Tab-separated table of C-alpha atoms in Angstrom:
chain	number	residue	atom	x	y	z
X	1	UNK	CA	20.804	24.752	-36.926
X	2	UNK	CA	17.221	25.765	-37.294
X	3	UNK	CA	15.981	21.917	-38.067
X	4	UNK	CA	18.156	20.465	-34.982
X	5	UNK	CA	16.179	23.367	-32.526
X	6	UNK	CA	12.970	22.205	-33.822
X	7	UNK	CA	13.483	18.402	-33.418
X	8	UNK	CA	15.303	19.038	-29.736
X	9	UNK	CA	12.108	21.092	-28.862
X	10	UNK	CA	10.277	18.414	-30.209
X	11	UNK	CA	12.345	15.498	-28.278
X	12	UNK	CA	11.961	17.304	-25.428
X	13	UNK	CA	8.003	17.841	-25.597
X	14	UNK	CA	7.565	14.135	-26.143
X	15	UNK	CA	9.638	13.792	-22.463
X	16	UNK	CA	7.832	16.186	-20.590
X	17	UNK	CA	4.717	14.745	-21.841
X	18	UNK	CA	6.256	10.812	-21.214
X	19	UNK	CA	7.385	12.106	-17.666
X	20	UNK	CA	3.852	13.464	-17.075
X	21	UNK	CA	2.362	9.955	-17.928
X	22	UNK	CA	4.885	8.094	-15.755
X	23	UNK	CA	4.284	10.398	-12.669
X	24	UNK	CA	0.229	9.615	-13.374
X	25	UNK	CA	1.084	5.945	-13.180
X	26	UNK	CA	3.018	6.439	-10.462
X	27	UNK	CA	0.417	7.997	-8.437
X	28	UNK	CA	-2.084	5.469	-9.523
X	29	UNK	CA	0.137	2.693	-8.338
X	30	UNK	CA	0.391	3.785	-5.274
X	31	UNK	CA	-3.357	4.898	-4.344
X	32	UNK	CA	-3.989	1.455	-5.444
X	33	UNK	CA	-0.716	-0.088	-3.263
X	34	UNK	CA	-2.335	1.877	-0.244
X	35	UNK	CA	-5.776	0.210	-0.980
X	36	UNK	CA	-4.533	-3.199	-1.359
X	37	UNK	CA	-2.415	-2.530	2.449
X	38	UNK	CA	-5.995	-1.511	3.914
X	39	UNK	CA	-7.823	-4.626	2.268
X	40	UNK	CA	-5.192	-6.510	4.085
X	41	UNK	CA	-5.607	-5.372	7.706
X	42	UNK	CA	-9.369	-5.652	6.920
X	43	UNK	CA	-8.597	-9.104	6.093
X	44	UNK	CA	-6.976	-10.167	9.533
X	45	UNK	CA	-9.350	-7.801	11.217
X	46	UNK	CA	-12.295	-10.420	9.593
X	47	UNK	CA	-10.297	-13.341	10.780
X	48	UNK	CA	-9.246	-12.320	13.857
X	49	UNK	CA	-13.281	-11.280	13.958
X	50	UNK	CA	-14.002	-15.010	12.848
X	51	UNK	CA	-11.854	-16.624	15.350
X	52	UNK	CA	-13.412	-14.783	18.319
X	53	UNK	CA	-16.862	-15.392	17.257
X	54	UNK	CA	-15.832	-18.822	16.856
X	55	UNK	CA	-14.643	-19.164	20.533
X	56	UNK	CA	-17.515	-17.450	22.520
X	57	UNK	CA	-19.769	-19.441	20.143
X	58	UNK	CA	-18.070	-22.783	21.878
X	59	UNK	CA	-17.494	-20.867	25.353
X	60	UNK	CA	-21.641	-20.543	25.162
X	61	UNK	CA	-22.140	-24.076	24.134
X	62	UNK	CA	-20.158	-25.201	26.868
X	63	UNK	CA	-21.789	-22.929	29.408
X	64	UNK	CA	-25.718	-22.822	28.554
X	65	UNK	CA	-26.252	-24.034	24.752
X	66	UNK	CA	-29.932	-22.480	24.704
X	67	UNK	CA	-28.309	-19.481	24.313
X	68	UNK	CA	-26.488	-19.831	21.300
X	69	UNK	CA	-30.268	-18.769	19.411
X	70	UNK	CA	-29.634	-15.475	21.030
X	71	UNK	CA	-25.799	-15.298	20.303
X	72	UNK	CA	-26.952	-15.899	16.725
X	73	UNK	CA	-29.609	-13.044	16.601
X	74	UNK	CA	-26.935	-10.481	18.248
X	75	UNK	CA	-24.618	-11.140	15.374
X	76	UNK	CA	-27.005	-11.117	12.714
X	77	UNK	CA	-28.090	-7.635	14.217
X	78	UNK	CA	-24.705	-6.403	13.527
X	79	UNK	CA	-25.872	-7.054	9.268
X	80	UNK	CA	-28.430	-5.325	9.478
X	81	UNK	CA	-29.031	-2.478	7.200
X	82	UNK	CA	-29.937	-0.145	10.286
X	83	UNK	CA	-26.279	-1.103	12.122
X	84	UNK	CA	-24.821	-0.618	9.125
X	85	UNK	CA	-25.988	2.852	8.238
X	86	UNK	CA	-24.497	4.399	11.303
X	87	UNK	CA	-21.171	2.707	10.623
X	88	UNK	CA	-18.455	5.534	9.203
X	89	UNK	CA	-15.670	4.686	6.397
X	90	UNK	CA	-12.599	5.132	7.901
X	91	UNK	CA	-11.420	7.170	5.427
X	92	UNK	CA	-12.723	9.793	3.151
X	93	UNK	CA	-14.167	9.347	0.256
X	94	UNK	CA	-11.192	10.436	-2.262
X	95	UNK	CA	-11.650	13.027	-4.310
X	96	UNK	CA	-12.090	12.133	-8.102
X	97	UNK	CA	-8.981	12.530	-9.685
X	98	UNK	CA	-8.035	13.654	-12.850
X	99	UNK	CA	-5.529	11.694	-14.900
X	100	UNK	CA	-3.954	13.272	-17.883
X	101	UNK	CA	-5.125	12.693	-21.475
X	102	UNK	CA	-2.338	10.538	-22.969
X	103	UNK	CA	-0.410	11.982	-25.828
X	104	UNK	CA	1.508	9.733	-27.470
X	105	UNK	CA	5.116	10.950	-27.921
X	106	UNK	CA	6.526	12.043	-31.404
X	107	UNK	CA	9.680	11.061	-33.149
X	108	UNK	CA	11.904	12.729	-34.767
X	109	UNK	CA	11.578	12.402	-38.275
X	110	UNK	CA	15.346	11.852	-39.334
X	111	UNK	CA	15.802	9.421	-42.205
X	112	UNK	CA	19.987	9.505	-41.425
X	113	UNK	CA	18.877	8.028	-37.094
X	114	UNK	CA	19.036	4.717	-36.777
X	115	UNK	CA	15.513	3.156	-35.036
X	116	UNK	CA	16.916	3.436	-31.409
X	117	UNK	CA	14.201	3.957	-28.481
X	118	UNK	CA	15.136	6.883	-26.086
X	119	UNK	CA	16.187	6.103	-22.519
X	120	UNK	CA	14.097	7.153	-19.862
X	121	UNK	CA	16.117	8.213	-16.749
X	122	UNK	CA	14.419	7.040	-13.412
X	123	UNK	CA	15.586	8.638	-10.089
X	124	UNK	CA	16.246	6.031	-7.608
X	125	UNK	CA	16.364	7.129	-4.408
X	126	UNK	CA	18.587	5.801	-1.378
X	127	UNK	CA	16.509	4.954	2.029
X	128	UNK	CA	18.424	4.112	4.701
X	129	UNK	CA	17.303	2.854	7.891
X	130	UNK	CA	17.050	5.539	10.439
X	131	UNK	CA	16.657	5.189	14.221
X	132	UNK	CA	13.711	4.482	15.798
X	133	UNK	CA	12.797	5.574	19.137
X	134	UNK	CA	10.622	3.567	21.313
X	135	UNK	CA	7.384	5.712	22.567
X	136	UNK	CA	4.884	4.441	24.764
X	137	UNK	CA	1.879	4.178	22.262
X	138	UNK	CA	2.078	3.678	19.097
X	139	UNK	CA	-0.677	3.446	16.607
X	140	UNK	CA	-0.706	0.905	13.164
X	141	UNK	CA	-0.313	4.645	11.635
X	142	UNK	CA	2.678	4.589	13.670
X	143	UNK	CA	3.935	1.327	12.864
X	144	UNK	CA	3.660	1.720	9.256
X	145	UNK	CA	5.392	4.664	9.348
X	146	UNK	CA	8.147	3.216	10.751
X	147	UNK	CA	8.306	-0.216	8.343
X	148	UNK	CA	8.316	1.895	5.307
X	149	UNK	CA	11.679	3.993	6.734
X	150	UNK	CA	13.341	0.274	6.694
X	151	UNK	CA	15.547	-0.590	4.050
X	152	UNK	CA	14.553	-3.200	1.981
X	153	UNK	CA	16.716	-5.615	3.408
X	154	UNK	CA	16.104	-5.388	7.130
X	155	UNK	CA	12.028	-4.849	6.036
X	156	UNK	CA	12.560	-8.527	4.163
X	157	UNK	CA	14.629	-9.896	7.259
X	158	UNK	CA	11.619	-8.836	8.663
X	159	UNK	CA	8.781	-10.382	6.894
X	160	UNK	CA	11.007	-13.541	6.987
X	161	UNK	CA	10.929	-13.835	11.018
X	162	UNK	CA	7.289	-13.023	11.069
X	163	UNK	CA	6.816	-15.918	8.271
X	164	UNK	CA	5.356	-13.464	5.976
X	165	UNK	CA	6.039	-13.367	2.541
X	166	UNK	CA	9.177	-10.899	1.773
X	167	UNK	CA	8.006	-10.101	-1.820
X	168	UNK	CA	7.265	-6.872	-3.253
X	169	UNK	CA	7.724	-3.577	-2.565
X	170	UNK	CA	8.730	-1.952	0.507
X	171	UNK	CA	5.104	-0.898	1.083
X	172	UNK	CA	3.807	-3.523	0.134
X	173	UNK	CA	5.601	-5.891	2.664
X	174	UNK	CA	5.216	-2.843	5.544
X	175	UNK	CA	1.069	-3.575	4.528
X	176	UNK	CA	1.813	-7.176	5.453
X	177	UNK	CA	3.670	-6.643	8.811
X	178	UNK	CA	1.662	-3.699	10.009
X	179	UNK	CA	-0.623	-5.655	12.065
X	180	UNK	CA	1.560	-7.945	13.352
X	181	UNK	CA	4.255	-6.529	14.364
X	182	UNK	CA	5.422	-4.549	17.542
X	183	UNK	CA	7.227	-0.991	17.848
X	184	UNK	CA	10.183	-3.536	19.867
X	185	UNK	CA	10.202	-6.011	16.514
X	186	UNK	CA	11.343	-2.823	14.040
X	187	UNK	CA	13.399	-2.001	16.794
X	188	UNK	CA	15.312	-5.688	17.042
X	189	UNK	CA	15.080	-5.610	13.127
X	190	UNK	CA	17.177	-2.305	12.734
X	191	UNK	CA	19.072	-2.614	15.435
């Protein structure tokens, strides 16, 4: 009884330590999930950016053309490194985080066991859509918010309506629709 104790204890040490390592990953995939969602609304933000400087740049040509010299300077002023200084991240720096050292699990040393890897069980939780109340304003935080309480399916349905790829996670596709979708569109979605 003695030697089955110490290679349960053992077992069971190399889970707790495998379960550490998975929630690590876990939490690394989705700081970096949540960074990839802000490079995308920075990405239409640029664009959408692009497209307006692009139209009073032809408004101006249209209307008095010896100003576009001075349209071109105001830009350029936005570049520079004095503009930029006063401009604030929109988030906080993160704090540094501190992953775990890995440890790489033990087996037990059993001649008789056959070479059989241990399962790892994985908690799956159940979202279901749940109702969504219109409000007056709501904010991308908002919006989000709301795409990621979806289920899968209705967030895909979705994505597919707004022509926007349906792939990936839920969070991942809510970091595509965010900024292009209305409060009324989850609404219609889940309804």
């Amino acid at each position: 009884m003695q030697l089955l104790a110490a290679k349960f204890n053992q077992i069971a040490t190399a889970i707790e330590t495998t379960n550490a390592q998975i929630a690590a990953l876990q939490a690394k995939l989705s700081e970096l999930q949540e960074h990839q969602q802000q490079l995308l609304s920075v990405e239409q933000a640029c664009q959408s950016a692009l497209a307006q400087v692009g139209t009073a740049l032809s408004m101006l040509n249209h209307v008095d053309p010896a100003e576009i010299g001075t349209f071109k300077a105001a830009v350029e002023a936005q570049f520079g490194t004095d503009a930029i200084a006063f401009l604030e991240s929109a988030t906080p720096t993160p704090a540094e985080t501190v992953e775990p050292e890995p440890v790489e699990p033990t087996a037990p040393e059993s001649p008789a066991a056959p070479d059989v890897e241990p399962a790892i069980d994985v908690e799956a939780t159940d979202t279901t859509d749940t109702p969504i109340v219109p409000t007056p304003t709501t904010t991308a935080a908002d919006i989000e918010g709301l795409l990621n309480k979806m289920t899968i399916q209705n967030i895909r349905k979705l994505a597919s309506a707004k022509k926007v790829s349906g792939n990936g996670t839920r969070a991942a596709i809510a970091g595509r629709l965010k900024a292009i979708v209305t409060q009324a569109d989850i609404w219609n979605a889940t309804a």
